[in-house]
Amino acid sequence: MKNQIFVTILLVILIISATIALLARWILISGLTKELELRGIAVAHSIAERGAGFVLEKNSPELLTIIFDEARLMERQHMINYIYVLDRSDQVISHTFTIPFPIGFTKANPMPENASHGVRLVEHGANTSYDIVVPMNEGLYRIGTVHVGLSKEHIDKLVSKLRFMFLGFISAVIIIIFYVSHRISRHITMPITRLTRISDELSQGNFDFNLGQESDTVDPDCLFYRKNQGRDEVSQLADSFLNMVWSIRLYRKRLQESELKYRPLFDSAPNPIFVVDASTETILDANPRAEELYEYPLEALFGMPFQRLGQDHIKDSPIAVRPHGSASGPAKDYVYYPRILHLKNGGHPFYVNMHACPIRYGGRQAIVVAITDITEMIEKDAQLVQAAKMKTLGEMSAGIVHEINQPLNTIKMGSDYLTLLLDQKKTITEVQIRDIVTEISEQVDRATEIINNLRAFGRKSDLTMELVSMKEPIQGVLSIIGRQFSIQRIAIRLDLADNLPLVKAQNNHLQQVFFNLLNNARDAIQEKMEPEPDLYGDIHVRTYSEDGKVVVSVTDNGSGIPEPFRDKIFEPFFTTKKTGKGMGLGLAITYGIVRDYGGTIKIESTPGQGTTFYLIFSAV
Amino acid sequence: MTDTEEMKPEKILVIDDEKATLKMFRLFLDLYGFDIHTAESGEEGLEIFDREKPGIVLTDIKMPGMDGIEVLKEIKRRAPQTEVIVITGHGDMDLAIQALNLDAADFINKPIQRKSLENGLAKARERLKIAQSLQDQVNRMDRQQPA
């Protein structure tokens, strides 16, 4: 840069100088030569004027005096080599040669016709002269010619002197310009060189060099900010650049602080966090907890396809979900996947909740995936549900005993009857035996069915979801408690739609849900029965589909839920029942189960009239 | 008690919401020589009771609608001399005691043992007999002490 500016300036100056030099030389030298010639002509004319009389008189000595006077006047003696005067017949009248007049010299420069003068380069002896010839007139007649010899040597000397002076001047100018241009280029390029050096340092990551700034330009308000005031553009550029460097330094420092702040958060987070490339779906980064939970070494996690960690979300992978909003939907801050199955190294499955959130990572579009291991929670949930079911079974035991007692009673009576017949030695007809035995067999089947339902209800279900038709759990629960309810003068009416879409849930847990709802309905009805002993309980269970949802409604004609309690009834340990009647967990568990399946619960209630619970599930 | 009365089978009413149970009772009581009437609910039972006036009533306690205790009370109100045997589920001792306090003849636990059924029926018959003889004595004393 510096050299370029320098060379360019120099080149331009040289070309201009050379042009000026050539032009000036031509003008000066030709002008000088002309001037000297004119002076020669003037001398010749003067002689022709003054000497005309003497030529006519052939007065050689006077003429000689004149021409000598002219030739030797002042500095002309150096310039004028000779003067000689010729008459009409070109005979030398007088001359200034100190040597004998060279023979034939008169013919060297004859007077041209029809011209006021003539000039020609002539040689005489060792000298070379510009011979100037002018006519000498007397009236209309030419009486002779005057030749003046101007010393070429002298002219050349003058010219070379002039040329020397001129070249010297040009050289001086060039040297000055050279120096000036050097200074200018240095002045321009020096800050740029400095900026270059700083940039190099910056790019090498060294931000802690001395900027060497002059403190006089530092803004008093901001220690680092330099105002671009006055000065030249290069300085302003430098200032801007330094400001930029300060900004970078500042942001870098903040970034470092932020990194210092967030890296430990990332590393010490109690939950696994992954950074996944959005396009390749490979893992870019993972924290130690991820290594621990997934039982892969960190090195193995880097670059591993994220989908290898889990299969549940392959269909609707977090990556497949446009973090910046799909073409149809608006951008979401994050995507949440509750309760999905992930696999450890070695294929051991466990449950997680997953948050996916888009970020820029090292210039790439990436996704931060935060994982929460909820296996333990789900197991605890299952245990709670299980405990609740066991409690329910306890509560149901009276009903169950009654339920099982009926077939047992029939079987017992049937067999006793047969024994009685045998004891009384009466003849038993085949029809009688067949009748009794068929009855006994039917009753055994009935008892078996009850026991199967109980077993299904009491079984600790595994954690995986299945596709459930709402009909199954409702009928299952009813087979256990239906009779007990009817004894308590509560009729359960079923209105179950056929071909209802399936729901992803667990039959076993749904039984608990319906048991809880029916149990609450019964309690509400019994509460109302106290002041109204003639009341007949009515519970209406409906299933139907609506807008792609599966809805189960349970309506009772019980006491209803007072407005202030409606928000609280799903809270654990909230109960309005008498002490010892309920723990206040039934609806809390119900709510937890329904929410686990992505469902919602709605309540409509009129105190004194009854309550309707709506369970709304997404159909598969 | 006359011979003609003994010849005539004793009327008995069984109330239970279980058809199968009723069927078994019919077989058994037929063998014991009763004139059996059955009802599937308390309400129906009272209807038949009013019509047939049976001496002994067997009723289940746990029934939808009107339960056994109510049936017992109602029968004792309409015809106090009627002997009522209540059939209770296993472990329903409270209900059994309640029934005895309401002057039930006996209670039988389900599943019904042949022995306890026979005992219950015997006890009922005994009570009926005692009541009858007491009544006869009262009648005799009335006749022996004319005003």
Short mmCIF file of N, CA, C and O in Angstrom, two decimals, chain B residues 85-134:
data_model
loop_
_atom_site.label_atom_id
_atom_site.label_comp_id
_atom_site.label_asym_id
_atom_site.label_seq_id
_atom_site.Cartn_x
_atom_site.Cartn_y
_atom_site.Cartn_z
N ILE B 85 -87.09 -65.28 59.05
CA ILE B 85 -85.68 -65.67 59.12
C ILE B 85 -84.93 -64.80 58.12
O ILE B 85 -85.30 -64.75 56.94
N VAL B 86 -83.90 -64.07 58.61
CA VAL B 86 -83.15 -63.22 57.66
C VAL B 86 -81.91 -63.96 57.19
O VAL B 86 -81.29 -64.71 57.93
N ILE B 87 -81.60 -63.74 55.92
CA ILE B 87 -80.40 -64.34 55.32
C ILE B 87 -79.37 -63.23 55.20
O ILE B 87 -79.62 -62.20 54.56
N THR B 88 -78.24 -63.39 55.86
CA THR B 88 -77.23 -62.32 55.83
C THR B 88 -76.01 -62.79 55.08
O THR B 88 -75.73 -63.99 54.99
N GLY B 89 -75.30 -61.77 54.56
CA GLY B 89 -74.01 -62.07 53.93
C GLY B 89 -73.01 -62.41 55.02
O GLY B 89 -73.26 -62.20 56.20
N HIS B 90 -71.86 -62.90 54.60
CA HIS B 90 -70.85 -63.28 55.55
C HIS B 90 -70.36 -62.06 56.31
O HIS B 90 -70.03 -61.04 55.73
N GLY B 91 -70.40 -62.13 57.64
CA GLY B 91 -69.84 -61.05 58.43
C GLY B 91 -70.76 -59.88 58.67
O GLY B 91 -70.36 -58.90 59.26
N ASP B 92 -72.00 -59.99 58.24
CA ASP B 92 -72.92 -58.88 58.49
C ASP B 92 -73.57 -59.05 59.86
O ASP B 92 -74.79 -59.07 60.00
N MET B 93 -72.74 -59.14 60.90
CA MET B 93 -73.27 -59.42 62.23
C MET B 93 -74.16 -58.29 62.73
O MET B 93 -75.17 -58.54 63.39
N ASP B 94 -73.79 -57.04 62.38
CA ASP B 94 -74.59 -55.90 62.83
C ASP B 94 -76.02 -56.04 62.35
O ASP B 94 -76.97 -55.85 63.11
N LEU B 95 -76.12 -56.38 61.05
CA LEU B 95 -77.45 -56.49 60.46
C LEU B 95 -78.20 -57.65 61.10
O LEU B 95 -79.41 -57.56 61.37
N ALA B 96 -77.47 -58.74 61.40
CA ALA B 96 -78.11 -59.91 62.00
C ALA B 96 -78.67 -59.56 63.38
O ALA B 96 -79.82 -59.88 63.71
N ILE B 97 -77.84 -58.83 64.16
CA ILE B 97 -78.28 -58.45 65.51
C ILE B 97 -79.46 -57.50 65.43
O ILE B 97 -80.45 -57.64 66.17
N GLN B 98 -79.34 -56.55 64.45
CA GLN B 98 -80.44 -55.61 64.25
C GLN B 98 -81.74 -56.36 63.96
O GLN B 98 -82.81 -56.04 64.49
N ALA B 99 -81.59 -57.40 63.12
CA ALA B 99 -82.77 -58.18 62.74
C ALA B 99 -83.35 -58.93 63.95
O ALA B 99 -84.57 -58.95 64.17
N LEU B 100 -82.45 -59.50 64.78
CA LEU B 100 -82.93 -60.23 65.96
C LEU B 100 -83.66 -59.30 66.91
O LEU B 100 -84.67 -59.66 67.52
N ASN B 101 -83.12 -58.06 67.04
CA ASN B 101 -83.78 -57.07 67.88
C ASN B 101 -85.16 -56.69 67.36
O ASN B 101 -86.01 -56.25 68.12
N LEU B 102 -85.32 -56.87 66.06
CA LEU B 102 -86.62 -56.59 65.45
C LEU B 102 -87.50 -57.84 65.47
O LEU B 102 -88.45 -57.97 64.70
N ASP B 103 -87.12 -58.79 66.34
CA ASP B 103 -87.91 -60.00 66.55
C ASP B 103 -87.88 -60.95 65.37
O ASP B 103 -88.88 -61.58 65.03
N ALA B 104 -86.72 -61.04 64.75
CA ALA B 104 -86.56 -62.07 63.72
C ALA B 104 -86.37 -63.41 64.43
O ALA B 104 -85.83 -63.47 65.54
N ALA B 105 -86.82 -64.49 63.79
CA ALA B 105 -86.72 -65.80 64.41
C ALA B 105 -85.27 -66.26 64.46
O ALA B 105 -84.82 -66.80 65.47
N ASP B 106 -84.56 -66.02 63.39
CA ASP B 106 -83.17 -66.48 63.32
C ASP B 106 -82.50 -65.78 62.15
O ASP B 106 -83.14 -65.09 61.36
N PHE B 107 -81.19 -65.94 62.07
CA PHE B 107 -80.51 -65.46 60.86
C PHE B 107 -79.65 -66.58 60.31
O PHE B 107 -79.12 -67.41 61.05
N ILE B 108 -79.55 -66.62 59.02
CA ILE B 108 -78.74 -67.65 58.36
C ILE B 108 -77.70 -66.94 57.53
O ILE B 108 -78.01 -65.99 56.80
N ASN B 109 -76.44 -67.38 57.67
CA ASN B 109 -75.36 -66.78 56.88
C ASN B 109 -75.29 -67.42 55.50
O ASN B 109 -75.45 -68.62 55.36
N LYS B 110 -75.05 -66.58 54.54
CA LYS B 110 -74.76 -67.09 53.20
C LYS B 110 -73.28 -67.42 53.17
O LYS B 110 -72.48 -66.66 53.73
N PRO B 111 -72.78 -68.41 52.48
CA PRO B 111 -73.55 -69.44 51.79
C PRO B 111 -74.30 -70.31 52.80
O PRO B 111 -73.76 -70.65 53.85
N ILE B 112 -75.50 -70.65 52.43
CA ILE B 112 -76.40 -71.28 53.37
C ILE B 112 -76.05 -72.76 53.56
O ILE B 112 -75.98 -73.53 52.61
N GLN B 113 -75.77 -73.11 54.84
CA GLN B 113 -75.50 -74.50 55.18
C GLN B 113 -76.85 -75.20 55.38
O GLN B 113 -77.80 -74.61 55.90
N ARG B 114 -76.88 -76.45 54.93
CA ARG B 114 -78.13 -77.21 55.07
C ARG B 114 -78.56 -77.24 56.54
O ARG B 114 -79.71 -77.02 56.88
N LYS B 115 -77.54 -77.45 57.40
CA LYS B 115 -77.77 -77.56 58.84
C LYS B 115 -78.44 -76.30 59.39
O LYS B 115 -79.46 -76.35 60.09
N SER B 116 -77.83 -75.14 59.05
CA SER B 116 -78.35 -73.90 59.62
C SER B 116 -79.72 -73.58 59.04
O SER B 116 -80.57 -73.01 59.74
N LEU B 117 -79.96 -73.98 57.81
CA LEU B 117 -81.29 -73.76 57.24
C LEU B 117 -82.32 -74.60 58.00
O LEU B 117 -83.37 -74.09 58.41
N GLU B 118 -81.92 -75.86 58.24
CA GLU B 118 -82.84 -76.75 58.96
C GLU B 118 -83.07 -76.26 60.38
O GLU B 118 -84.20 -76.21 60.87
N ASN B 119 -81.94 -75.78 61.02
CA ASN B 119 -82.06 -75.24 62.38
C ASN B 119 -82.98 -74.03 62.40
O ASN B 119 -83.83 -73.90 63.29
N GLY B 120 -82.76 -73.16 61.45
CA GLY B 120 -83.55 -71.93 61.37
C GLY B 120 -85.03 -72.25 61.22
O GLY B 120 -85.88 -71.68 61.93
N LEU B 121 -85.29 -73.19 60.28
CA LEU B 121 -86.68 -73.55 60.02
C LEU B 121 -87.29 -74.19 61.27
O LEU B 121 -88.43 -73.88 61.65
N ALA B 122 -86.46 -75.02 61.95
CA ALA B 122 -86.95 -75.69 63.15
C ALA B 122 -87.27 -74.66 64.22
O ALA B 122 -88.31 -74.72 64.89
N LYS B 123 -86.34 -73.69 64.36
CA LYS B 123 -86.52 -72.65 65.37
C LYS B 123 -87.80 -71.87 65.09
O LYS B 123 -88.59 -71.56 65.99
N ALA B 124 -88.02 -71.58 63.84
CA ALA B 124 -89.20 -70.82 63.45
C ALA B 124 -90.46 -71.60 63.78
O ALA B 124 -91.42 -71.07 64.35
N ARG B 125 -90.38 -72.87 63.43
CA ARG B 125 -91.55 -73.71 63.71
C ARG B 125 -91.80 -73.78 65.21
O ARG B 125 -92.94 -73.69 65.68
N GLU B 126 -90.71 -73.92 65.98
CA GLU B 126 -90.79 -73.98 67.44
C GLU B 126 -91.50 -72.75 67.97
O GLU B 126 -92.42 -72.83 68.77
N ARG B 127 -90.97 -71.59 67.49
CA ARG B 127 -91.54 -70.32 67.95
C ARG B 127 -93.02 -70.21 67.58
O ARG B 127 -93.85 -69.74 68.36
N LEU B 128 -93.31 -70.70 66.39
CA LEU B 128 -94.70 -70.68 65.94
C LEU B 128 -95.56 -71.54 66.89
O LEU B 128 -96.64 -71.15 67.31
N LYS B 129 -94.96 -72.74 67.21
CA LYS B 129 -95.68 -73.67 68.07
C LYS B 129 -95.92 -73.06 69.45
O LYS B 129 -97.02 -73.07 69.98
N ILE B 130 -94.82 -72.45 70.01
CA ILE B 130 -94.92 -71.82 71.34
C ILE B 130 -95.97 -70.73 71.30
O ILE B 130 -96.85 -70.66 72.18
N ALA B 131 -95.89 -69.94 70.26
CA ALA B 131 -96.84 -68.84 70.14
C ALA B 131 -98.26 -69.40 70.08
O ALA B 131 -99.18 -68.89 70.73
N GLN B 132 -98.38 -70.51 69.31
CA GLN B 132 -99.69 -71.12 69.15
C GLN B 132 -100.22 -71.66 70.50
O GLN B 132 -101.37 -71.39 70.86
N SER B 133 -99.29 -72.36 71.22
CA SER B 133 -99.73 -72.95 72.49
C SER B 133 -100.04 -71.87 73.51
O SER B 133 -100.98 -71.97 74.29
N LEU B 134 -99.22 -70.79 73.48
CA LEU B 134 -99.49 -69.65 74.36
C LEU B 134 -100.87 -69.09 74.06
O LEU B 134 -101.66 -68.82 74.96
#
